[in-house]
Structure formats: C-alpha cells, structure tokens
CSV table of N, CA, C and O in Angstrom, one decimal:
chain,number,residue,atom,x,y,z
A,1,UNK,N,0.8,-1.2,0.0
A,1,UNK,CA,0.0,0.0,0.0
A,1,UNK,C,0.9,1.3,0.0
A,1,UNK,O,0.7,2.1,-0.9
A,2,UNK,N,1.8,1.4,0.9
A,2,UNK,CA,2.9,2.4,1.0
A,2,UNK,C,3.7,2.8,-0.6
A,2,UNK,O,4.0,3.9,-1.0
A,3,UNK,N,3.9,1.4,-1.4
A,3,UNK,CA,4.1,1.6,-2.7
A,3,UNK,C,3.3,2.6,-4.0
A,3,UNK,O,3.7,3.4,-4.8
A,4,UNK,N,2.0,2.2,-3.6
A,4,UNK,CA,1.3,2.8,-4.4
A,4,UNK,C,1.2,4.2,-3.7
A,4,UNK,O,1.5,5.2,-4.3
A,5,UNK,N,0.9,4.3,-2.7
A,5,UNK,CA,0.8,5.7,-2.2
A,5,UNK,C,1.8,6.3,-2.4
A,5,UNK,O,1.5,7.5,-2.5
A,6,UNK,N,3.1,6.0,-2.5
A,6,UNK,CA,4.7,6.4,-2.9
A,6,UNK,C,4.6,7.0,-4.5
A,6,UNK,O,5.2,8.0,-4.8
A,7,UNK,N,3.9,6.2,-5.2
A,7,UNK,CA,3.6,6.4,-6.4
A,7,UNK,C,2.8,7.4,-7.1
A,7,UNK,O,3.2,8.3,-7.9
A,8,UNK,N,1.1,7.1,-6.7
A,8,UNK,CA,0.5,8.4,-6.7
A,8,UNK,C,1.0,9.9,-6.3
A,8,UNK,O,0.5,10.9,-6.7
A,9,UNK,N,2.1,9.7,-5.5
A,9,UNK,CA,2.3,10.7,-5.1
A,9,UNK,C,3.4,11.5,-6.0
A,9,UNK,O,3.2,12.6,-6.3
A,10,UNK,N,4.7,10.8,-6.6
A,10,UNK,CA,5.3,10.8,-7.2
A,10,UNK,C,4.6,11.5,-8.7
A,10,UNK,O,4.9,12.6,-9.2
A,11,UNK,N,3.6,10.6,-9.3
A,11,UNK,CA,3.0,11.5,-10.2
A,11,UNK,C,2.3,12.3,-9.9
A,11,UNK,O,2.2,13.1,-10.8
A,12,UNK,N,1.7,12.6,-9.2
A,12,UNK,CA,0.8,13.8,-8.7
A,12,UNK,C,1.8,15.2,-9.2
A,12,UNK,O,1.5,16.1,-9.9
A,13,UNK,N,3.0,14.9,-8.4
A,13,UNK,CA,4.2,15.6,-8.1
A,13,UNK,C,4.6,16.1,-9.6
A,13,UNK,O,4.8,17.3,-9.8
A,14,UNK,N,4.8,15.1,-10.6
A,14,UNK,CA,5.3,15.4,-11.6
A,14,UNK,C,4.3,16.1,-12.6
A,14,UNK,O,4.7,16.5,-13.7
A,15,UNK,N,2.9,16.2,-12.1
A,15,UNK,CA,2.1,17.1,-13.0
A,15,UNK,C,2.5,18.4,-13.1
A,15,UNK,O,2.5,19.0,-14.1
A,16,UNK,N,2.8,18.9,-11.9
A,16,UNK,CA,2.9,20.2,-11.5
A,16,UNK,C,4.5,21.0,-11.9
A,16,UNK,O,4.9,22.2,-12.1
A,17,UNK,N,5.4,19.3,-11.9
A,17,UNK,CA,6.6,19.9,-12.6
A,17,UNK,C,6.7,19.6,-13.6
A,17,UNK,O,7.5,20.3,-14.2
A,18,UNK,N,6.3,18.9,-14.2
A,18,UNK,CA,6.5,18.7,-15.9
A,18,UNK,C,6.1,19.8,-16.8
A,18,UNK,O,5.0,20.4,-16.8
A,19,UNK,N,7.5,20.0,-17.9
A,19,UNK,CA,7.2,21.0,-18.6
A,19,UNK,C,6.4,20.5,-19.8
A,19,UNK,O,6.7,19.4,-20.3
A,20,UNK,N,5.2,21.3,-20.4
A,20,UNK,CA,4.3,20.5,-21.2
A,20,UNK,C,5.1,20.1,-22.6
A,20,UNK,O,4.7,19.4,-23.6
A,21,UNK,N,6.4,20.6,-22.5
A,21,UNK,CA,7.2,20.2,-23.9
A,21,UNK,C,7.8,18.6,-23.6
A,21,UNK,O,8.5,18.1,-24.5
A,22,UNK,N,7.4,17.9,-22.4
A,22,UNK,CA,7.9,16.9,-22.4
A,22,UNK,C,6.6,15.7,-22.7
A,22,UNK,O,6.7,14.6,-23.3
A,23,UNK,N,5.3,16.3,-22.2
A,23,UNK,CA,4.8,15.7,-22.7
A,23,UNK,C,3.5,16.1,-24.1
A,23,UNK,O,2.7,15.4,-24.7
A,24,UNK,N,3.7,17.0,-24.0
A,24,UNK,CA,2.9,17.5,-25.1
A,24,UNK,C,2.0,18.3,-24.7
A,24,UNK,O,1.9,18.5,-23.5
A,25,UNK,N,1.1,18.9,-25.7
A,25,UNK,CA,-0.1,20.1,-25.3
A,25,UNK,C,-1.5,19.6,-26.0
A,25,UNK,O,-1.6,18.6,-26.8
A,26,UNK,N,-2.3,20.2,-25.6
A,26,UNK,CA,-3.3,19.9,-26.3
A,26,UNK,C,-3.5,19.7,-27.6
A,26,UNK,O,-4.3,18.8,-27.9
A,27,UNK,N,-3.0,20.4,-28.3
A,27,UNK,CA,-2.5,21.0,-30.3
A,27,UNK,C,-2.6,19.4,-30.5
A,27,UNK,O,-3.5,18.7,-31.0
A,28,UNK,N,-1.0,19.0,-29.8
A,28,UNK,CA,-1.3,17.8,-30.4
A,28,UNK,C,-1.9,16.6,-29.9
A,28,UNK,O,-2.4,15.7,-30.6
A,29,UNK,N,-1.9,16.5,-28.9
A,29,UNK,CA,-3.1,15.5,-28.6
A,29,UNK,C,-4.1,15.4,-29.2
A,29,UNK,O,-4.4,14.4,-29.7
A,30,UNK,N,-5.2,16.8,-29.5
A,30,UNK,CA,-6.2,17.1,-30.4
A,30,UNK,C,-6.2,16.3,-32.1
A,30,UNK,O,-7.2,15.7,-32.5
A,31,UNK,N,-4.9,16.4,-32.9
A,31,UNK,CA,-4.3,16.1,-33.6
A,31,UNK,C,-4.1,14.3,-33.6
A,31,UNK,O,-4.6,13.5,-34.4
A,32,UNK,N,-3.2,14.0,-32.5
A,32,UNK,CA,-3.3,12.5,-32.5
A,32,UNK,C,-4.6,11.8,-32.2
A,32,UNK,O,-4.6,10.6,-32.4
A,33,UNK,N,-5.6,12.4,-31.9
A,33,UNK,CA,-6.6,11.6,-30.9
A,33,UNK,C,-7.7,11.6,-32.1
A,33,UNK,O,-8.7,10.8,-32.2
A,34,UNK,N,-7.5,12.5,-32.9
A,34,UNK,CA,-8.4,12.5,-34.2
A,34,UNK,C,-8.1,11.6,-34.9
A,34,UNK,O,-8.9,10.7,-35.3
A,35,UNK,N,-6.6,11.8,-35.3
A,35,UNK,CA,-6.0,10.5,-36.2
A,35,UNK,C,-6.7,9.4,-35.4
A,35,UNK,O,-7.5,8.6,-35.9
A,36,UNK,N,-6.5,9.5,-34.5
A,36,UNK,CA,-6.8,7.7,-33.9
A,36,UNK,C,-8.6,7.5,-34.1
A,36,UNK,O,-8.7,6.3,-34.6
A,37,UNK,N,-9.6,7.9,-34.0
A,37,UNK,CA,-10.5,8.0,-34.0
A,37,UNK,C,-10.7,7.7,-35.7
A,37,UNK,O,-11.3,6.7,-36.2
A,38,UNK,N,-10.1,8.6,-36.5
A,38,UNK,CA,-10.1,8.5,-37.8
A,38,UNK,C,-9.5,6.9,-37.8
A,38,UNK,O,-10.2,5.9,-38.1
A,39,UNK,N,-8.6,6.8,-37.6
A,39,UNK,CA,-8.1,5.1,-38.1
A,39,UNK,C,-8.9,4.1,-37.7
A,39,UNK,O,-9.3,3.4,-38.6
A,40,UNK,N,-9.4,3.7,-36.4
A,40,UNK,CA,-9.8,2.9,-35.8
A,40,UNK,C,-11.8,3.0,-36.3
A,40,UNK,O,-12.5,2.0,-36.1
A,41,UNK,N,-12.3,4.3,-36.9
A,41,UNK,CA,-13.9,4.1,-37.5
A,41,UNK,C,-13.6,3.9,-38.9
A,41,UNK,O,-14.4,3.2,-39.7
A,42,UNK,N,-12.3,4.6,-39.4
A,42,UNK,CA,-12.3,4.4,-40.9
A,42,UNK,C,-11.5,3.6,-41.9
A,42,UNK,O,-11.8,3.4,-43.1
A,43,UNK,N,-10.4,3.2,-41.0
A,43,UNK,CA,-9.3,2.7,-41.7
A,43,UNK,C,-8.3,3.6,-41.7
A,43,UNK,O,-7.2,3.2,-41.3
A,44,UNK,N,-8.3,4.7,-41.9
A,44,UNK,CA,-7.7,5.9,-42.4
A,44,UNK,C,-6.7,6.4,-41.6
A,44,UNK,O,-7.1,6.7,-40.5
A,45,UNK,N,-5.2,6.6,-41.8
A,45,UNK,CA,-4.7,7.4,-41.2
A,45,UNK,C,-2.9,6.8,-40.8
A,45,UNK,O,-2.4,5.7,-40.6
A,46,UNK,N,-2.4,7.9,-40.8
A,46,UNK,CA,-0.8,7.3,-41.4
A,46,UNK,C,0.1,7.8,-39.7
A,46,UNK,O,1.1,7.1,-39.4
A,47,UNK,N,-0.2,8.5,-39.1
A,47,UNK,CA,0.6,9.1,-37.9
A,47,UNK,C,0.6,7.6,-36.9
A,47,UNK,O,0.5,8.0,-35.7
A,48,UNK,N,0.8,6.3,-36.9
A,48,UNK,CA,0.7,5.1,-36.3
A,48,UNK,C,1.3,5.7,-34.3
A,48,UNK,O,0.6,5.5,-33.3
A,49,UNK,N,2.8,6.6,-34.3
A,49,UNK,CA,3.2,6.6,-33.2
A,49,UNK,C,2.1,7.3,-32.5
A,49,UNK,O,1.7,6.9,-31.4
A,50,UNK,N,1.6,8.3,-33.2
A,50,UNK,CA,0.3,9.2,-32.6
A,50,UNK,C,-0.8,8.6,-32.1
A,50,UNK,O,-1.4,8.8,-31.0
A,51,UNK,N,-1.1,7.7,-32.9
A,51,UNK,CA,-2.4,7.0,-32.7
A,51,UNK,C,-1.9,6.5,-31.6
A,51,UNK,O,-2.6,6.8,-30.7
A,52,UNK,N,-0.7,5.7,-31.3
A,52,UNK,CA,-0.3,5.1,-30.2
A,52,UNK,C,-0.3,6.0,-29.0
A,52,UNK,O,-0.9,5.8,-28.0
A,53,UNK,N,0.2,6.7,-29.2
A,53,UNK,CA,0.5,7.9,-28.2
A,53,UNK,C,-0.7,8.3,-27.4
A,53,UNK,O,-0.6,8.0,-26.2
A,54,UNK,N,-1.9,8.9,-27.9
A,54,UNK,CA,-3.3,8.9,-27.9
A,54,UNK,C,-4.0,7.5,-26.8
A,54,UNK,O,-4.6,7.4,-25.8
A,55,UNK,N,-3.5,6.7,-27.7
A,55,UNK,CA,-4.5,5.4,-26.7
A,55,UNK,C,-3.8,5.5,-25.7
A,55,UNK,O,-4.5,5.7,-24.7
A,56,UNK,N,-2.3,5.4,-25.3
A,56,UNK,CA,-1.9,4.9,-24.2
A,56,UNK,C,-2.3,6.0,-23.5
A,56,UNK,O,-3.4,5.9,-22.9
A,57,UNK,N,-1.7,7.1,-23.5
A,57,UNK,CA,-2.2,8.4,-22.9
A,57,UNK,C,-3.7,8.2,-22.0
A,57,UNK,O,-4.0,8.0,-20.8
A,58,UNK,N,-4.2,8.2,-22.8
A,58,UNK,CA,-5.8,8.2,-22.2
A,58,UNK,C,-6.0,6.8,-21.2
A,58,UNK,O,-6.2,6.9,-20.0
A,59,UNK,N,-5.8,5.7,-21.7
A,59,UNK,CA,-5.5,4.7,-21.5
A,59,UNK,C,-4.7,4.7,-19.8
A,59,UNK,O,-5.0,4.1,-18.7
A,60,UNK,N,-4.1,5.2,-20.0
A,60,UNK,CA,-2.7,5.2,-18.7
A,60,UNK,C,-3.8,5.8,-17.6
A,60,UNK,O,-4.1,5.4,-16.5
A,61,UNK,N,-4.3,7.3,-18.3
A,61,UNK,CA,-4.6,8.5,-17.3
A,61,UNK,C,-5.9,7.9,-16.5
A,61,UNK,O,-6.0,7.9,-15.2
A,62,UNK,N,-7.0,7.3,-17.5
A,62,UNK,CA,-8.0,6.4,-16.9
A,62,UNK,C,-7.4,5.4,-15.9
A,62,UNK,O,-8.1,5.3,-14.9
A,63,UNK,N,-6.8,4.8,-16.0
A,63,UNK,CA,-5.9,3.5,-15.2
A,63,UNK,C,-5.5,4.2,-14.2
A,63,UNK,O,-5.9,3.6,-13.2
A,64,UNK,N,-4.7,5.5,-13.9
A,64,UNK,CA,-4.4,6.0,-12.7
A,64,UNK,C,-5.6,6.5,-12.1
A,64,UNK,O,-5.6,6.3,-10.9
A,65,UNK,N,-6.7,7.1,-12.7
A,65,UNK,CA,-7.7,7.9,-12.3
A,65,UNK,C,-8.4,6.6,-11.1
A,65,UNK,O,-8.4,6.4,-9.9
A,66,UNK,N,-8.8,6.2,-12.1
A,66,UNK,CA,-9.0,4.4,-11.5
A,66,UNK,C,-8.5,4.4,-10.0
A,66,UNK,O,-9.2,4.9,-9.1
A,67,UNK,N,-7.3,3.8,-9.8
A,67,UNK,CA,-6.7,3.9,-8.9
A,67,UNK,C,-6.5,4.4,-8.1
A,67,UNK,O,-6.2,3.7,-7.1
A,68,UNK,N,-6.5,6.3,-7.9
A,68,UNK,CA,-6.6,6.8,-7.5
A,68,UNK,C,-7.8,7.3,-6.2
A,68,UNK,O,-7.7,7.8,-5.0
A,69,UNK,N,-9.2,6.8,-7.5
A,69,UNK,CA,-10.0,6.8,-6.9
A,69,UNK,C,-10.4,5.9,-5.7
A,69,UNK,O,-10.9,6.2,-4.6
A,70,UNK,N,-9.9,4.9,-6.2
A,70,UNK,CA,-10.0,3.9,-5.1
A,70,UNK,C,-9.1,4.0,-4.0
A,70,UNK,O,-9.4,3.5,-2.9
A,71,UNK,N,-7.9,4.5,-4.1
A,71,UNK,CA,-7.0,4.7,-3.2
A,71,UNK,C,-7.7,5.9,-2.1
A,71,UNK,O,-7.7,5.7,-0.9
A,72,UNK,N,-8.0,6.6,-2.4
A,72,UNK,CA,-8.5,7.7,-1.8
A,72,UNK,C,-9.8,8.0,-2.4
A,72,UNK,O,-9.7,8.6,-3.5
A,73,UNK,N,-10.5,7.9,-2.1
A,73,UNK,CA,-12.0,8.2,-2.4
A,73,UNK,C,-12.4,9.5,-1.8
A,73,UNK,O,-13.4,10.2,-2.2
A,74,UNK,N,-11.8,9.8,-1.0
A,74,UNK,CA,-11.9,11.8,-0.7
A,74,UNK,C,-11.5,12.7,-1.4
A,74,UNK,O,-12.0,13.8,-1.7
A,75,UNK,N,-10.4,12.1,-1.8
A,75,UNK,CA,-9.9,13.0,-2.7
A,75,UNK,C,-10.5,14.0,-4.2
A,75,UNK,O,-11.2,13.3,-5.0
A,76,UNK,N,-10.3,15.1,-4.4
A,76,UNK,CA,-11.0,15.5,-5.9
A,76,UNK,C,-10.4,14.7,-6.8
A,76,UNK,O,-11.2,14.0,-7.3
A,77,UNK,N,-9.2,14.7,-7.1
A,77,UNK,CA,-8.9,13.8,-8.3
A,77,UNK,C,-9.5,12.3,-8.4
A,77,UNK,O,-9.1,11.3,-7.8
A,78,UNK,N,-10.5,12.2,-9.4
A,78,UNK,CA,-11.2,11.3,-9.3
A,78,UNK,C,-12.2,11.3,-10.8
A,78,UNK,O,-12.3,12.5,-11.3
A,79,UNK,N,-12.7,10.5,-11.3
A,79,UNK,CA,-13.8,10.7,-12.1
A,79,UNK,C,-14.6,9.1,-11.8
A,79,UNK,O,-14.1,8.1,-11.3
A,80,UNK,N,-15.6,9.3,-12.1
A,80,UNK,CA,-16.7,8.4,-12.1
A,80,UNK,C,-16.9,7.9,-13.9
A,80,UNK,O,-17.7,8.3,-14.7
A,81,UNK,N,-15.5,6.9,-14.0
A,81,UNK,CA,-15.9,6.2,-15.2
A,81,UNK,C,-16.3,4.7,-15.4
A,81,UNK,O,-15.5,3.7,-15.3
A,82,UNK,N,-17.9,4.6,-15.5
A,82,UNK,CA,-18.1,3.5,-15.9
A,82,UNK,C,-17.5,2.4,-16.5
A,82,UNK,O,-17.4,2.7,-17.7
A,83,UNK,N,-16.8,1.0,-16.0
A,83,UNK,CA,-15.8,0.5,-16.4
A,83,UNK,C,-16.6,-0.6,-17.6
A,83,UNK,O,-16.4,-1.8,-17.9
A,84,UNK,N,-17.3,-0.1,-17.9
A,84,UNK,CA,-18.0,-0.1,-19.7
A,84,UNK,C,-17.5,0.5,-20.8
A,84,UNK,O,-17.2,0.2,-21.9
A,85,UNK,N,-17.4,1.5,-20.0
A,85,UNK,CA,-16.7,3.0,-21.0
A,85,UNK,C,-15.2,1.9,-21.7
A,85,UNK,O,-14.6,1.1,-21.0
A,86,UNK,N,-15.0,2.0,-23.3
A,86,UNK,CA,-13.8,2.1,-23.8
A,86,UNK,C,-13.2,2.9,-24.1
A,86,UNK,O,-13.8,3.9,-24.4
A,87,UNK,N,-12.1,2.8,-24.1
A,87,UNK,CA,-10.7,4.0,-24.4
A,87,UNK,C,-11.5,4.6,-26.0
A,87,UNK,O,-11.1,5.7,-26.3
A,88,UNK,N,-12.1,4.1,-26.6
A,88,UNK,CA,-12.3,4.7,-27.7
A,88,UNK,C,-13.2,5.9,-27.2
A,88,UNK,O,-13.1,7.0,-27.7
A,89,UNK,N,-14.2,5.5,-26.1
A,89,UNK,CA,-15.0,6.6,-25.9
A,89,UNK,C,-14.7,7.0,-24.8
A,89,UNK,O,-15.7,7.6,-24.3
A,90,UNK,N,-13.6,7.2,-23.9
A,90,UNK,CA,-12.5,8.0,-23.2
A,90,UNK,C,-12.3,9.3,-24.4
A,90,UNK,O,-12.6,10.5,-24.3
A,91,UNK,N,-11.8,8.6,-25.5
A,91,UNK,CA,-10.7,9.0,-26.4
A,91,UNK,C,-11.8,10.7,-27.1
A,91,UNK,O,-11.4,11.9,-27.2
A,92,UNK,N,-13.0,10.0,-27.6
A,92,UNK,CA,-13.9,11.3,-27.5
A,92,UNK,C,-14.4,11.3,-27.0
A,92,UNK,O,-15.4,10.8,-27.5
A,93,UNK,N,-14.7,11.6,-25.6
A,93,UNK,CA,-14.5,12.4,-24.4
A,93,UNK,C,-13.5,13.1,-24.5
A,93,UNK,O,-13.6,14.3,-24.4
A,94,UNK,N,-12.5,12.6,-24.7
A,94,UNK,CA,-11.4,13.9,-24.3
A,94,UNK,C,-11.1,14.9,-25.8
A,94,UNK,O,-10.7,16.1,-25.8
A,95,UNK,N,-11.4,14.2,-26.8
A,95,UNK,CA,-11.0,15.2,-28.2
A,95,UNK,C,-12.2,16.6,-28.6
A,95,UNK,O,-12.0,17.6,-29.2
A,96,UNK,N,-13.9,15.9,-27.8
A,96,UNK,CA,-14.7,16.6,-27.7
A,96,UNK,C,-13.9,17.8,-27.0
A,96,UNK,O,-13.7,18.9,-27.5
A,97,UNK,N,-13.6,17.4,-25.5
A,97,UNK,CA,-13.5,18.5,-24.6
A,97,UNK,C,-12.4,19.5,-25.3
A,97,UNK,O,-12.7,20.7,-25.5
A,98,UNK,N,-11.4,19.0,-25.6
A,98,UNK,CA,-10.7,19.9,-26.4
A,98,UNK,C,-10.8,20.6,-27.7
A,98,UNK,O,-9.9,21.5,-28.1
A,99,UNK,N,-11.8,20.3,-28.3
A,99,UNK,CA,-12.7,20.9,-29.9
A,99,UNK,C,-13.5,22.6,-29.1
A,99,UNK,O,-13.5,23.7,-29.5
A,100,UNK,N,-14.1,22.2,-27.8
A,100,UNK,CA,-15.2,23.1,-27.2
A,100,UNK,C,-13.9,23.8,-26.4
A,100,UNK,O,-14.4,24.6,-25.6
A,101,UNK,N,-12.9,23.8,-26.3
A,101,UNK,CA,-12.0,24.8,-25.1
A,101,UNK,C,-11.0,24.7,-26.0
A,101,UNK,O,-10.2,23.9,-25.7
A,102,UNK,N,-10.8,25.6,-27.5
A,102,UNK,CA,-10.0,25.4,-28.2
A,102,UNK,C,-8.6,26.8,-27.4
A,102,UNK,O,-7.4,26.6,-27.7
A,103,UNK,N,-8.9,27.9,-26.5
A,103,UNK,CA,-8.1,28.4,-25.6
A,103,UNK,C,-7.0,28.0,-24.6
A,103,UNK,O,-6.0,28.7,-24.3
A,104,UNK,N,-7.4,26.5,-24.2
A,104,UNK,CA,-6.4,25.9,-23.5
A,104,UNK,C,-5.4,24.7,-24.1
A,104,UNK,O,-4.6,23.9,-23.5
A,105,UNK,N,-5.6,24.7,-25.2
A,105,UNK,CA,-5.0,23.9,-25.9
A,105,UNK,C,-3.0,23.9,-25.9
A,105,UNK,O,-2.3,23.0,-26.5
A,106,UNK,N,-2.5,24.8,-25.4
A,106,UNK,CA,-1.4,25.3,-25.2
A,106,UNK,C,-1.2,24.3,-24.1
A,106,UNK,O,-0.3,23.5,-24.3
A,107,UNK,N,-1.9,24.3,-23.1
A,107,UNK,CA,-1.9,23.6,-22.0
A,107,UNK,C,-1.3,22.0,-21.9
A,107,UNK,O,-1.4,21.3,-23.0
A,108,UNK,N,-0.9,21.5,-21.0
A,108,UNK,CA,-0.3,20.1,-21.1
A,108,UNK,C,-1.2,19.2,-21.1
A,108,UNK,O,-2.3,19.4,-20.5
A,109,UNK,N,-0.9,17.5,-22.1
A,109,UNK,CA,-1.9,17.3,-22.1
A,109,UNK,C,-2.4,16.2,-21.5
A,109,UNK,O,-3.3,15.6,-22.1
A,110,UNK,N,-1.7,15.7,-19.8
A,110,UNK,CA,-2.2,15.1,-19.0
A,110,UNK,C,-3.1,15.5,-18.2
A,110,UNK,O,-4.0,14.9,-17.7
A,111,UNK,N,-2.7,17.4,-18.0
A,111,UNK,CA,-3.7,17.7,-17.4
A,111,UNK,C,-5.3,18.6,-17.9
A,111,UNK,O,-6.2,19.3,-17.3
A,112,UNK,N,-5.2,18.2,-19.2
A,112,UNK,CA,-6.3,18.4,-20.2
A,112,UNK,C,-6.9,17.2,-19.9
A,112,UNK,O,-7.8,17.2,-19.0
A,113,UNK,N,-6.5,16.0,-20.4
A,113,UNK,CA,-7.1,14.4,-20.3
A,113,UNK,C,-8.0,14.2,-18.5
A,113,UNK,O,-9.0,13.7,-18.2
A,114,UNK,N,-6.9,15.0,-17.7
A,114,UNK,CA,-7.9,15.1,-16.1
A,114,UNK,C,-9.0,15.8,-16.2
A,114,UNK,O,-10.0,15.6,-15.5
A,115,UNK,N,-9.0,16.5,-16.7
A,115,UNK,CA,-10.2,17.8,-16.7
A,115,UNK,C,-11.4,17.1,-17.3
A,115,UNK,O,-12.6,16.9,-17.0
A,116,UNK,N,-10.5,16.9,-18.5
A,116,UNK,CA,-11.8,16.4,-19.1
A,116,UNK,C,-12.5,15.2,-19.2
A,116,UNK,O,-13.6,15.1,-19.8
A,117,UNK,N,-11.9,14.3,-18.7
A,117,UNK,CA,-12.3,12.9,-18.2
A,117,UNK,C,-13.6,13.3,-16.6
A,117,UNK,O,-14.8,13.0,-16.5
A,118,UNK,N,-13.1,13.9,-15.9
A,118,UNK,CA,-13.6,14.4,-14.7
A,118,UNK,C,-14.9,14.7,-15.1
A,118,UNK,O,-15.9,14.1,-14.7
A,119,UNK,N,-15.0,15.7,-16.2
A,119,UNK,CA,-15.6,16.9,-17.0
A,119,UNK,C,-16.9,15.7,-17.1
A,119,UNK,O,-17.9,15.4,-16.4
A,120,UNK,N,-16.4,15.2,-18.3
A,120,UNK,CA,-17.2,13.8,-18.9
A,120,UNK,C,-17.8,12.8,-18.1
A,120,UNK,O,-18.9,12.3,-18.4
A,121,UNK,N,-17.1,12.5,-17.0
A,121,UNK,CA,-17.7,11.2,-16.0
A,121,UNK,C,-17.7,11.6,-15.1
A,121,UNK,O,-16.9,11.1,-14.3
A,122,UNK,N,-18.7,13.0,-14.7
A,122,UNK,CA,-18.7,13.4,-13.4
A,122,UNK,C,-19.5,12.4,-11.6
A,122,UNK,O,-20.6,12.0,-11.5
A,123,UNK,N,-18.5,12.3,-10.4
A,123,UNK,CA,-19.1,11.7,-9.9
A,123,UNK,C,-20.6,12.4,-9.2
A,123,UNK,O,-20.8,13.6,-9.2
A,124,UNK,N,-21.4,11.6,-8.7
A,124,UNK,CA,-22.4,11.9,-7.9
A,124,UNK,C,-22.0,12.3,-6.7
A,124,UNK,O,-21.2,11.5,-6.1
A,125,UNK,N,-22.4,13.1,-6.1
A,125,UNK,CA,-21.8,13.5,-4.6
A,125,UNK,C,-23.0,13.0,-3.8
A,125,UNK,O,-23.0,13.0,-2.6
C-alpha cells in the first residue's frame, strides 16, 4: 500500500513539474486523438506513433484515475468512469473537450485528459 501511495504521489508531483514540452499540449493530442478516431472508424490514417501515443495516454490516465480513486475516495482527483466506458469513448471524451475549449489547448496534455475525463464522467456527490 505504501508503494502505491509512494507512487501516486510521485505523479501527482510530476504534473505540477512537468514541462508541457515533455509531454505534449493539447494541439497535439487534439491532432493525434483524431488521427486515432479516424483510423480505428475508418481505416484511415498514417501518424501510427500518434495514434499510439493517444490510446496509451488516455488509457494510462484512466488507469491511474481508477486507482486513484480507489485509493482515496476523498480526494478530488477522481472521475466516475463506468468500467464499460472504452478508451475509444474515453478517447472522444477527451478530443470533444478539447474541440469546445480550443483556448487551452497550449496547455499540457495530462492535465487536459484530467479535466476532461472528470468533465465527462462526473461523480455523484
């Protein structure tokens, strides 16, 4: 238990210090998450690391959210995602939120994917 709390904590830590050039901004996430959406309804689409980039991303951030929540259930960081929900429809969830807040897109894009996961699968209080 100490591990994981060692952990969450460690990334929590690194949201706040990561520069968004390490892991990207909205621009391109917006960008890759389309591609991916585009490949996986149409066939269509040549950026392969992006598309990858995209799933894991979302993929990962749900998995910790997950976690998170369950580790601490007081906590705000949290969303209420039905474990129905697929990363495809994580994936727009999160490309919606960023089409409608095209302003923050500069912004990093782990902490776009929190907002708007949150945003999207809000819990019941």
């Amino acid at each position: 238990m100490k591990g994981i709390l060692l952990t969450l904590t460690v990334f929590a830590t690194s949201l706040s210090i990561t520069p968004s050039y390490a892991t990207g901004t909205g621009n391109e996430l917006l960008s890759e998450c389309t591609s991916a959406i585009r490949y996986l309804d149409e066939g269509q689409g040549k950026d392969h690391f992006g598309i990858g980039h995209c799933l894991g991303l979302i993929q990962g951030i749900r998995d910790t959210l997950d976690l998170f929540s369950y580790a601490h259930p007081e906590s705000g960081l949290k969303a209420c995602i039905p474990t129905q929900v697929t990363t495809m429809q994580n994936i727009r969830v999160v490309v919606d939120y960023l089409q409608k807040n095209p302003d923050k897109l500069h912004q990093d894009t782990i902490v776009l994917t929190l907002i708007a996961l949150r945003e999207g699968f809000p819990c019941d209080k």
